[in-house]
Short mmCIF file of C-alpha atoms and ligand atoms in Angstrom, two decimals:
data_model
loop_
_atom_site.label_atom_id
_atom_site.label_comp_id
_atom_site.label_asym_id
_atom_site.label_seq_id
_atom_site.Cartn_x
_atom_site.Cartn_y
_atom_site.Cartn_z
CA UNK P 719 117.26 55.07 55.18
CA UNK P 720 120.25 55.29 52.90
CA UNK P 721 120.64 55.25 49.13
CA UNK P 722 122.70 52.03 49.39
CA UNK P 723 119.95 50.18 51.28
CA UNK P 724 117.34 50.97 48.63
CA UNK P 725 119.62 49.61 45.92
CA UNK P 726 120.55 46.29 47.57
CA UNK P 727 118.80 43.35 45.90
CA UNK P 728 117.81 40.54 48.26
CA UNK P 729 118.29 36.95 47.12
CA UNK P 730 115.31 34.58 47.23
CA UNK P 731 116.91 32.59 50.07
CA UNK P 732 117.64 35.69 52.15
CA UNK P 733 114.20 37.11 51.56
CA UNK P 734 112.44 33.90 52.58
CA UNK P 735 114.72 33.39 55.60
CA UNK P 736 113.92 36.90 56.81
CA UNK P 737 110.17 36.25 57.04
CA UNK P 738 109.87 32.68 58.34
CA UNK P 739 109.81 32.31 62.14
CA UNK P 740 112.84 30.84 63.92
CA UNK P 741 110.64 27.98 65.05
CA UNK P 742 107.04 26.86 64.68
CA UNK P 743 104.65 28.46 62.25
CA UNK P 744 102.36 26.91 59.65
CA UNK P 745 103.60 25.19 56.53
CA UNK P 746 102.72 26.93 53.28
CA UNK P 747 102.55 24.59 50.29
CA UNK P 748 103.23 25.39 46.63
CA UNK P 749 99.85 24.90 44.87
CA UNK P 750 101.59 23.65 41.72
CA UNK P 751 103.70 20.93 43.34
CA UNK P 752 102.64 20.43 46.95
CA UNK P 753 106.21 21.21 48.09
CA UNK P 754 106.74 23.27 51.23
CA UNK P 755 107.52 26.90 50.34
CA UNK P 756 108.14 27.99 53.93
CA UNK P 757 106.49 28.45 57.30
CA UNK P 758 104.31 31.42 58.15
CA UNK P 759 104.11 32.92 61.62
CA UNK P 760 100.78 32.45 63.38
CA UNK P 761 100.27 35.67 65.27
CA UNK P 762 98.06 35.88 68.33
CA UNK P 763 95.60 38.47 69.65
CA UNK P 764 98.45 39.82 71.80
CA UNK P 765 100.63 40.23 68.69
CA UNK P 766 97.77 42.12 67.02
CA UNK P 767 97.44 44.43 70.03
CA UNK P 768 101.19 45.06 69.98
CA UNK P 769 101.18 45.86 66.26
CA UNK P 770 98.27 48.29 66.62
CA UNK P 771 99.93 49.96 69.62
CA UNK P 772 103.21 50.34 67.72
CA UNK P 773 101.39 51.74 64.69
CA UNK P 774 99.57 54.24 66.90
CA UNK P 775 102.81 55.29 68.55
CA UNK P 776 104.52 55.86 65.20
CA UNK P 777 101.63 57.71 63.54
CA UNK P 778 102.03 61.30 64.84
CA UNK P 779 105.66 61.56 63.71
CA UNK P 780 104.82 60.04 60.32
CA UNK P 781 101.93 62.49 59.88
CA UNK P 782 104.15 65.38 60.92
CA UNK P 783 106.57 64.68 58.06
CA UNK P 784 104.10 66.17 55.59
CA UNK P 785 103.13 65.08 52.09
CA UNK P 786 106.42 65.83 50.39
CA UNK P 787 108.60 63.76 52.72
CA UNK P 788 106.12 60.89 52.77
CA UNK P 789 106.03 60.93 48.98
CA UNK P 790 109.84 60.62 48.99
CA UNK P 791 109.57 57.57 51.23
CA UNK P 792 107.05 55.96 48.87
CA UNK P 793 109.35 56.59 45.92
CA UNK P 794 112.24 54.99 47.80
CA UNK P 795 109.93 52.09 48.63
CA UNK P 796 109.27 51.64 44.90
CA UNK P 797 113.05 51.58 44.30
CA UNK P 798 113.44 48.91 46.98
CA UNK P 799 110.72 46.74 45.38
CA UNK P 800 112.43 47.05 42.01
CA UNK P 801 115.84 46.16 43.49
CA UNK P 802 114.48 42.88 44.93
CA UNK P 803 111.92 42.26 42.17
CA UNK P 804 113.19 38.83 41.12
CA UNK P 805 113.23 37.42 44.65
CA UNK P 806 109.76 38.82 45.33
CA UNK P 807 108.41 37.39 42.05
CA UNK P 808 109.87 33.96 42.77
CA UNK P 809 108.30 33.81 46.22
CA UNK P 810 104.98 35.04 44.85
CA UNK P 811 105.08 32.42 42.11
CA UNK P 812 105.87 29.59 44.52
CA UNK P 813 103.30 30.60 47.11
CA UNK P 814 100.43 31.85 44.96
CA UNK P 815 101.08 29.56 41.98
CA UNK P 816 101.06 32.23 39.28
CA UNK P 817 103.74 31.94 36.60
CA UNK P 818 106.68 34.31 36.51
CA UNK P 819 105.74 35.35 32.97
CA UNK P 820 102.58 36.65 31.30
CA UNK P 821 100.45 39.06 33.33
CA UNK P 822 101.50 37.26 36.48
CA UNK P 823 104.26 37.34 39.14
CA UNK P 824 106.82 39.69 37.54
CA UNK P 825 103.94 41.84 36.31
CA UNK P 826 102.48 41.97 39.85
CA UNK P 827 105.78 43.03 41.42
CA UNK P 828 106.17 45.67 38.70
CA UNK P 829 102.67 46.93 39.49
CA UNK P 830 103.63 47.28 43.17
CA UNK P 831 106.46 49.65 42.22
CA UNK P 832 104.25 51.51 39.72
CA UNK P 833 101.46 52.04 42.27
CA UNK P 834 103.91 53.26 44.93
CA UNK P 835 105.50 55.71 42.50
CA UNK P 836 102.22 57.02 41.09
CA UNK P 837 100.65 57.36 44.53
CA UNK P 838 103.72 59.32 45.64
CA UNK P 839 103.28 61.79 42.78
CA UNK P 840 99.65 62.84 43.36
CA UNK P 841 98.85 66.37 44.52
CA UNK P 842 96.07 66.76 47.10
CA UNK P 843 95.66 70.45 47.81
CA UNK P 844 92.94 71.78 50.13
CA UNK P 845 89.81 72.70 48.17
CA UNK P 846 88.44 76.23 48.54
CA UNK P 847 84.67 75.71 48.55
CA UNK P 848 83.50 79.23 49.30
CA UNK P 849 85.41 82.50 49.06
CA UNK P 850 82.92 85.24 48.28
CA UNK P 851 83.84 88.14 50.52
CA UNK P 852 81.24 87.03 53.07
CA UNK P 853 83.24 84.05 54.22
CA UNK P 854 85.62 81.27 53.30
CA UNK P 855 85.34 77.50 53.59
CA UNK P 856 88.15 75.07 52.82
CA UNK P 857 88.08 71.29 52.67
CA UNK P 858 91.19 69.53 53.99
CA UNK P 859 92.01 65.84 54.33
CA UNK P 860 93.76 64.94 57.62
CA UNK P 861 95.26 61.58 58.54
CA UNK P 862 92.77 59.10 59.98
CA UNK P 863 95.25 57.39 62.31
CA UNK P 864 95.83 53.64 62.00
CA UNK P 865 94.56 51.79 58.93
CA UNK P 866 93.95 48.04 58.98
CA UNK P 867 94.46 46.38 55.58
CA UNK P 868 92.90 42.94 55.06
CA UNK P 869 93.74 41.21 51.78
CA UNK P 870 92.97 38.18 49.59
CA UNK P 871 95.18 35.47 48.09
CA UNK P 872 94.86 36.19 44.36
CA UNK P 873 97.08 39.29 43.97
CA UNK P 874 98.52 39.41 47.48
CA UNK P 875 101.39 41.84 46.90
CA UNK P 876 99.67 44.20 44.49
CA UNK P 877 96.48 44.50 46.53
CA UNK P 878 98.53 45.12 49.68
CA UNK P 879 100.20 48.04 47.90
CA UNK P 880 96.81 49.30 46.71
CA UNK P 881 95.86 49.50 50.39
CA UNK P 882 99.06 50.64 52.05
CA UNK P 883 100.38 53.19 49.52
CA UNK P 884 97.50 55.71 49.78
CA UNK P 885 97.16 55.02 53.52
CA UNK P 886 100.82 55.89 54.18
CA UNK P 887 100.80 58.78 51.75
CA UNK P 888 97.95 60.38 53.73
CA UNK P 889 99.88 60.19 57.01
CA UNK P 890 98.34 57.05 58.45
CA UNK P 891 100.25 54.05 59.74
CA UNK P 892 99.22 50.56 58.64
CA UNK P 893 98.62 47.09 60.08
CA UNK P 894 98.18 44.47 57.34
CA UNK P 895 96.46 41.10 57.67
CA UNK P 896 97.28 38.99 54.61
CA UNK P 897 95.29 35.99 53.49
CA UNK P 898 96.21 32.83 55.38
CA UNK P 899 96.87 31.27 51.93
CA UNK P 900 99.54 33.80 50.88
CA UNK P 901 101.09 35.35 54.01
CA UNK P 902 104.72 34.88 52.95
CA UNK P 903 104.32 37.11 49.90
CA UNK P 904 102.97 39.97 52.00
CA UNK P 905 105.50 39.47 54.79
CA UNK P 906 108.28 39.57 52.17
CA UNK P 907 106.85 42.69 50.55
CA UNK P 908 106.67 44.42 53.94
CA UNK P 909 110.22 43.29 54.73
CA UNK P 910 111.44 45.04 51.56
CA UNK P 911 109.34 48.17 52.16
CA UNK P 912 110.50 48.37 55.78
CA UNK P 913 114.10 48.63 54.61
CA UNK P 914 113.29 52.20 53.68
CA UNK P 915 110.21 53.21 55.71
CA UNK P 916 110.64 54.69 59.20
CA UNK P 917 110.30 52.16 62.00
CA UNK P 918 106.78 51.44 63.16
CA UNK P 919 104.70 52.73 60.25
CA UNK P 920 104.03 49.37 58.56
CA UNK P 921 103.21 46.09 60.34
CA UNK P 922 101.98 42.65 59.29
CA UNK P 923 99.99 40.29 61.48
CA UNK P 924 99.83 36.85 59.94
CA UNK P 925 97.04 34.47 60.81
CA UNK P 926 93.56 33.29 59.97
CA UNK P 927 90.12 34.77 59.91
CA UNK P 928 90.13 35.44 63.68
CA UNK P 929 93.06 37.85 63.26
CA UNK P 930 91.08 39.68 60.56
CA UNK P 931 88.06 39.82 62.85
CA UNK P 932 90.24 41.18 65.65
CA UNK P 933 91.64 43.88 63.38
CA UNK P 934 88.18 44.90 62.11
CA UNK P 935 86.85 45.20 65.67
CA UNK P 936 89.99 46.76 67.21
CA UNK P 937 89.38 50.07 69.04
CA UNK P 938 92.87 51.26 68.07
CA UNK P 939 92.14 51.03 64.33
CA UNK P 940 90.41 53.91 62.54
CA UNK P 941 89.73 52.46 59.09
CA UNK P 942 89.66 49.09 57.37
CA UNK P 943 90.68 48.65 53.75
CA UNK P 944 89.28 45.27 52.77
CA UNK P 945 89.58 43.32 49.54
CA UNK P 946 88.01 39.90 49.43
CA UNK P 947 84.68 38.14 49.19
CA UNK P 948 81.30 39.81 49.61
CA UNK P 949 80.47 37.45 52.50
CA UNK P 950 83.58 38.54 54.44
CA UNK P 951 82.87 42.18 53.59
CA UNK P 952 79.48 41.86 55.29
CA UNK P 953 81.15 40.29 58.35
CA UNK P 954 83.59 43.21 58.50
CA UNK P 955 80.75 45.73 58.36
CA UNK P 956 79.26 43.99 61.39
CA UNK P 957 82.48 43.66 63.40
CA UNK P 958 83.54 47.25 62.73
CA UNK P 959 80.15 48.73 63.65
CA UNK P 960 80.80 49.27 67.36
CA UNK P 961 83.78 51.50 66.63
CA UNK P 962 82.15 53.23 63.62
CA UNK P 963 85.22 52.58 61.51
CA UNK P 964 85.59 53.98 58.04
CA UNK P 965 85.53 51.18 55.46
CA UNK P 966 86.61 50.70 51.89
CA UNK P 967 85.21 47.41 50.62
CA UNK P 968 86.42 45.90 47.35
CA UNK P 969 84.36 42.74 47.16
CA UNK P 970 83.50 39.96 44.78
CA UNK P 971 82.43 40.46 41.20
CA UNK P 972 80.94 38.54 38.31
CA UNK P 973 81.89 40.84 35.45
CA UNK P 974 79.91 40.68 32.22
CA UNK P 975 81.34 41.35 28.78
CA UNK P 976 79.01 42.16 25.88
CA UNK P 977 80.21 41.58 22.32
CA UNK P 978 78.17 43.79 19.99
CA UNK P 979 77.19 42.63 16.48
CA UNK P 980 79.77 44.88 14.79
CA UNK P 981 82.78 43.47 16.69
CA UNK P 982 85.62 41.74 14.85
CA UNK P 983 86.08 38.32 16.54
CA UNK P 984 89.65 37.75 15.37
CA UNK P 985 90.73 41.25 16.44
CA UNK P 986 89.30 40.98 19.98
CA UNK P 987 89.93 37.31 20.81
CA UNK P 988 93.31 37.79 22.48
CA UNK P 989 92.10 40.67 24.67
CA UNK P 990 88.90 38.79 25.53
CA UNK P 991 91.01 35.83 26.56
CA UNK P 992 93.26 37.79 28.90
CA UNK P 993 90.29 39.75 30.23
CA UNK P 994 88.90 36.44 31.45
CA UNK P 995 91.98 34.34 32.17
CA UNK P 996 94.39 36.82 33.73
CA UNK P 997 95.90 35.15 36.80
CA UNK P 998 94.19 31.95 35.61
CA UNK P 999 90.80 33.59 36.18
CA UNK P 1000 91.51 34.35 39.85
CA UNK P 1001 91.00 38.08 39.52
CA UNK P 1002 88.28 40.26 41.04
CA UNK P 1003 87.63 42.27 37.89
CA UNK P 1004 88.10 39.44 35.39
CA UNK P 1005 85.57 38.84 32.64
CA UNK P 1006 83.45 36.06 34.15
CA UNK P 1007 80.49 35.78 31.74
CA UNK P 1008 80.63 36.67 28.07
CA UNK P 1009 77.50 37.68 26.14
CA UNK P 1010 77.88 37.39 22.36
CA UNK P 1011 75.39 38.43 19.67
CA UNK P 1012 73.98 35.47 17.74
CA UNK P 1013 75.36 36.77 14.41
CA UNK P 1014 78.96 36.26 15.51
CA UNK P 1015 78.53 33.73 18.30
CA UNK P 1016 80.24 30.81 16.54
CA UNK P 1017 83.02 33.04 15.21
CA UNK P 1018 83.82 34.35 18.71
CA UNK P 1019 83.69 30.83 20.17
CA UNK P 1020 86.14 29.61 17.52
CA UNK P 1021 88.51 32.57 17.86
CA UNK P 1022 88.62 32.23 21.65
CA UNK P 1023 89.19 28.48 21.42
CA UNK P 1024 92.13 29.09 19.07
CA UNK P 1025 93.71 31.58 21.49
CA UNK P 1026 93.12 29.28 24.49
CA UNK P 1027 94.93 26.44 22.73
CA UNK P 1028 98.14 28.51 22.50
CA UNK P 1029 98.42 29.37 26.21
CA UNK P 1030 100.69 27.04 28.19
CA UNK P 1031 99.62 26.17 31.74
CA UNK P 1032 102.02 24.66 34.26
CA UNK P 1033 104.42 25.21 37.14
CA UNK P 1034 105.00 28.92 37.58
CA UNK P 1035 108.78 28.87 37.72
CA UNK P 1036 108.98 27.37 34.21
CA UNK P 1037 109.49 30.41 32.02
CA UNK P 1038 107.24 29.23 29.17
CA UNK P 1039 104.03 29.06 31.23
CA UNK P 1040 101.50 31.88 31.34
CA UNK P 1041 98.70 30.09 33.22
CA UNK P 1042 99.08 28.34 36.58
CA UNK P 1043 97.15 26.27 39.11
CA UNK P 1044 94.24 27.36 41.26
CA UNK P 1045 95.72 28.69 44.46
CA UNK P 1046 93.97 26.26 46.79
CA UNK P 1047 91.89 23.12 46.91
CA UNK P 1048 88.69 24.93 47.94
CA UNK P 1049 88.88 27.14 44.83
CA UNK P 1050 89.66 24.12 42.62
CA UNK P 1051 86.53 22.40 43.96
CA UNK P 1052 84.36 25.48 43.27
CA UNK P 1053 85.52 25.67 39.65
CA UNK P 1054 85.12 21.90 39.14
CA UNK P 1055 81.60 21.88 40.57
CA UNK P 1056 80.48 24.89 38.51
CA UNK P 1057 81.77 23.36 35.26
CA UNK P 1058 80.07 20.10 36.23
CA UNK P 1059 76.79 22.02 36.71
CA UNK P 1060 77.17 23.41 33.18
CA UNK P 1061 77.83 19.93 31.76
CA UNK P 1062 74.88 18.49 33.67
CA UNK P 1063 72.64 21.11 32.06
CA UNK P 1064 73.81 20.07 28.58
CA UNK P 1065 76.09 23.02 27.85
CA UNK P 1066 78.75 22.56 25.13
CA UNK P 1067 82.35 22.42 26.38
CA UNK P 1068 84.52 23.96 23.65
CA UNK P 1069 87.82 23.22 25.36
CA UNK P 1070 88.93 21.95 28.79
CA UNK P 1071 86.52 20.86 31.49
CA UNK P 1072 88.37 17.68 32.26
CA UNK P 1073 91.16 17.99 34.87
CA UNK P 1074 93.79 15.25 34.95
CA UNK P 1075 93.38 13.39 38.27
CA UNK P 1076 97.01 12.19 38.12
CA UNK P 1077 98.52 15.65 37.76
CA UNK P 1078 99.95 17.03 41.01
CA UNK P 1079 98.82 20.49 42.05
CA UNK P 1080 95.49 22.26 41.68
CA UNK P 1081 95.55 22.57 37.89
CA UNK P 1082 92.19 23.06 36.21
CA UNK P 1083 92.51 23.26 32.42
CA UNK P 1084 91.52 26.37 30.48
CA UNK P 1085 87.80 25.87 29.87
CA UNK P 1086 85.32 27.56 27.53
CA UNK P 1087 81.64 26.64 27.77
CA UNK P 1088 79.07 27.58 25.08
CA UNK P 1089 75.29 27.14 24.73
CA UNK P 1090 74.67 27.83 28.40
CA UNK P 1091 71.65 29.45 30.07
CA UNK P 1092 72.00 32.70 32.00
CA UNK P 1093 70.75 31.11 35.22
CA UNK P 1094 73.24 28.23 35.11
CA UNK P 1095 75.48 28.33 38.23
CA UNK P 1096 78.62 28.73 36.06
CA UNK P 1097 77.14 32.05 34.88
CA UNK P 1098 75.28 33.22 37.98
CA UNK P 1099 78.05 32.51 40.55
CA UNK P 1100 81.59 33.83 40.67
CA UNK P 1101 83.81 31.00 39.39
CA UNK P 1102 87.13 32.75 40.17
CA UNK P 1103 89.03 30.36 37.95
CA UNK P 1104 89.81 29.38 34.34
CA UNK P 1105 86.30 28.54 33.11
CA UNK P 1106 84.43 31.08 30.98
CA UNK P 1107 80.74 30.68 30.03
CA UNK P 1108 79.74 32.20 26.66
CA UNK P 1109 76.06 33.11 26.44
CA UNK P 1110 74.23 33.86 23.18
CA UNK P 1111 71.91 36.89 22.92
CA UNK P 1112 69.76 38.28 20.14
CA UNK P 1113 68.95 41.86 21.23
CA UNK P 1114 70.87 44.54 23.09
CA UNK P 1115 67.95 44.83 25.53
CA UNK P 1116 68.34 41.16 26.41
CA UNK P 1117 72.13 41.44 26.80
CA UNK P 1118 71.90 44.48 29.10
CA UNK P 1119 69.18 42.83 31.19
CA UNK P 1120 71.29 39.68 31.62
CA UNK P 1121 74.42 41.69 32.45
CA UNK P 1122 72.52 43.64 35.14
CA UNK P 1123 70.63 40.67 36.60
CA UNK P 1124 73.07 39.92 39.44
CA UNK P 1125 73.52 41.68 42.77
CA UNK P 1126 77.21 42.42 42.12
CA UNK P 1127 78.71 45.00 39.76
CA UNK P 1128 82.48 45.42 39.93
CA UNK P 1129 83.56 45.76 36.28
CA UNK P 1130 82.07 45.09 32.86
CA UNK P 1131 83.07 45.52 29.23
CA UNK P 1132 81.55 46.26 25.82
CA UNK P 1133 83.23 45.17 22.58
CA UNK P 1134 82.50 46.65 19.15
CA UNK P 1135 83.85 48.84 16.37
CA UNK P 1136 81.32 51.72 16.67
CA UNK P 1137 82.62 53.56 19.73
CA UNK P 1138 79.48 55.66 20.23
CA UNK P 1139 77.26 52.58 20.13
CA UNK P 1140 79.56 50.86 22.64
CA UNK P 1141 79.51 53.93 24.93
CA UNK P 1142 75.70 53.97 24.86
CA UNK P 1143 75.57 50.33 25.98
CA UNK P 1144 78.28 50.96 28.61
CA UNK P 1145 76.19 53.71 30.20
CA UNK P 1146 73.38 51.22 30.84
CA UNK P 1147 75.49 48.66 32.72
CA UNK P 1148 75.45 48.62 36.51
CA UNK P 1149 79.15 48.36 37.34
CA UNK P 1150 81.83 50.53 38.93
CA UNK P 1151 83.94 50.46 35.74
CA UNK P 1152 82.88 49.65 32.18
CA UNK P 1153 85.78 49.14 29.78
CA UNK P 1154 85.39 49.37 26.00
CA UNK P 1155 87.36 46.87 23.90
CA UNK P 1156 89.39 45.81 26.94
CA UNK P 1157 88.62 44.32 30.35
CA UNK P 1158 90.18 44.71 33.77
CA UNK P 1159 92.75 47.33 32.79
CA UNK P 1160 93.19 49.10 36.12
CA UNK P 1161 95.31 52.23 36.31
CA UNK P 1162 96.77 53.85 39.45
CA UNK P 1163 95.52 57.26 38.24
CA UNK P 1164 91.91 56.15 37.69
CA UNK P 1165 89.45 55.49 40.57
CA UNK P 1166 88.27 51.91 40.93
CA UNK P 1167 85.41 50.56 43.03
CA UNK P 1168 82.32 48.41 42.92
CA UNK P 1169 78.61 48.98 42.41
CA UNK P 1170 75.90 47.02 44.25
CA UNK P 1171 77.31 44.25 46.50
CA UNK P 1172 80.76 44.54 44.94
CA UNK P 1173 81.51 47.07 47.65
CA UNK P 1174 81.86 50.77 48.34
CA UNK P 1175 84.54 53.40 48.51
CA UNK P 1176 87.10 54.09 45.80
CA UNK P 1177 90.72 53.14 45.41
CA UNK P 1178 93.41 54.75 43.19
CA UNK P 1179 93.86 58.27 41.96
CA UNK P 1180 93.29 61.40 44.00
CA UNK P 1181 89.79 60.08 44.84
CA UNK P 1182 91.45 57.06 46.39
CA UNK P 1183 93.69 59.27 48.53
CA UNK P 1184 90.63 61.12 49.83
CA UNK P 1185 89.21 57.82 51.07
CA UNK P 1186 92.29 57.47 53.31
CA UNK P 1187 91.82 60.90 54.84
CA UNK P 1188 89.48 62.42 57.39
CA UNK P 1189 87.69 65.29 55.65
CA UNK P 1190 87.80 68.48 57.69
CA UNK P 1191 86.20 71.83 56.85
CA UNK P 1192 87.87 75.01 58.04
CA UNK P 1193 85.37 77.83 57.86
CA UNK P 1194 85.67 81.51 58.76
P1 NAD H 225 88.04 36.08 51.66
O1 NAD H 225 86.94 37.05 51.90
O2 NAD H 225 87.80 34.65 51.96
O3 NAD H 225 89.33 36.47 52.52
C1 NAD H 225 89.93 37.74 52.41
C2 NAD H 225 90.62 38.10 53.72
O4 NAD H 225 89.65 38.28 54.75
C3 NAD H 225 91.59 37.04 54.24
O5 NAD H 225 92.74 37.71 54.71
C4 NAD H 225 90.82 36.40 55.37
O6 NAD H 225 91.63 35.85 56.39
C5 NAD H 225 90.05 37.57 55.92
N1 NAD H 225 88.84 37.24 56.67
C6 NAD H 225 88.05 36.14 56.54
N2 NAD H 225 86.99 36.24 57.37
C7 NAD H 225 87.11 37.42 58.02
C8 NAD H 225 86.31 38.10 58.97
N3 NAD H 225 85.17 37.58 59.43
N4 NAD H 225 86.71 39.32 59.41
C9 NAD H 225 87.85 39.86 58.93
N5 NAD H 225 88.65 39.28 58.03
C10 NAD H 225 88.28 38.06 57.58
O7 NAD H 225 88.46 36.32 50.16
P2 NAD H 225 89.50 35.48 49.26
O8 NAD H 225 88.92 34.12 49.02
O9 NAD H 225 90.86 35.61 49.84
O10 NAD H 225 89.47 36.31 47.89
C11 NAD H 225 88.63 36.01 46.83
C12 NAD H 225 87.50 37.00 46.77
O11 NAD H 225 88.00 38.32 46.80
C13 NAD H 225 86.70 36.90 45.48
O12 NAD H 225 85.32 37.04 45.74
C14 NAD H 225 87.16 38.11 44.68
O13 NAD H 225 86.25 38.58 43.73
C15 NAD H 225 87.41 39.10 45.75
N6 NAD H 225 88.36 40.12 45.32
C16 NAD H 225 87.91 41.39 45.12
C17 NAD H 225 88.77 42.38 44.65
C18 NAD H 225 88.29 43.78 44.39
O14 NAD H 225 89.11 44.67 44.19
N7 NAD H 225 87.00 44.04 44.42
C19 NAD H 225 90.11 42.05 44.43
C20 NAD H 225 90.55 40.75 44.65
C21 NAD H 225 89.65 39.79 45.12
#
């Protein structure tokens, strides 16, 4: 690791060439154009075993470095991400589909550096639990060993950093399994990080669901960090049971937002829009169902429609766009079928809802749907795309009951001018995070995790670090 290496920016061509296999591999297509982005390696069970063995071999020396040295490595890793930020953002945009601009590809790469830097700076001192003359008990957090990190396709680089940064900081080594839809982004991120990290501490195995299953069941892996769907989370609980692995599960959500009667529609419309449509709606903690009091229902619908009309959607590499395609055909079909279900039930489409069959790529237009029942599939299921249902309510009781009616509870939000009234409603919502007058604003210093079937365990902050450690009491 030298200063010069951390400062050297990689070009897009060099970065891509360094992660595609010399021969073979699976073609990865740009979801906006259908063009080939590159080929991803298809690793085998033997490759997985080799990666786990190498991670195990490297772990004692990495743990022995201590917190301060590991924090230095993470800071250098942040520098390396920043040095190659443009190449990383371009690859992410081509592979995932998200535009360079807006809260998208450049933003995601910036978040990777920010999370690495912030995670490096935390202090995790042993806690003295008892020290009363009769005895002393201290709580320490030791490394777990090897951490398996299984990720989704929506924020592939950022979520990988959410998993690997605290894992490495705590003295674990890491084997990542990226989504089969976005492996190149994660391979490229690891390539950049491995310029500065010691050999053997960070590995990527690229492949499909069977590689994820193999990692979750592997006897050489001590913990799984998983971000993805609730159905896969349940499968991981089952396949990790025989080895009693520690798990952090960040699963699906269907976040509710409640607009209180005293809210100012014009003032909140832009933030409501981005709360719902960040990453073209393909975000775990995006606003996915919006409950608006009847007194300002039409005003909010109008204000949101006006904001939606100003947001250009298109190919990610065109600098003017801030919304992109769905990442894959399966997700496009889910969004299309849910909007169709809303139309079939007589809901009012305020904007969108009518994809152009002649347009290449998986573009689904920005869609707002009003006058829709709470049990309509567009409300009750996670759409994970650019289609927001807006539901009218007449009493706070009714709004809270509708918000809490589902078996998931990742995030939620309350919007209004009386902060105390908003806080009182927030306290009644079953979700891991409730934002007030914003939605989805995650922060590397603030713990984040789901309620109900949105998962368990916490990420971020010092609490997040603790979840990557083995608690040990020393008592005398
Ligand atoms: P997914 O569950 O289909 O896939 C996620 C990863 O799990 C992929 O790498 C996949 O190959 C792997 N996988 C699939 N089956 C597996 C198995 N049986 N064992 C082990 N690994 C397996 O999720 P997705 O479609 O990529 O992501 C979208 C979902 O993720 C949405 O529901 C979204 O809400 C959720 N998500 C949650 C968060 C959060 O922080 N809570 C963040 C982003 C996305």
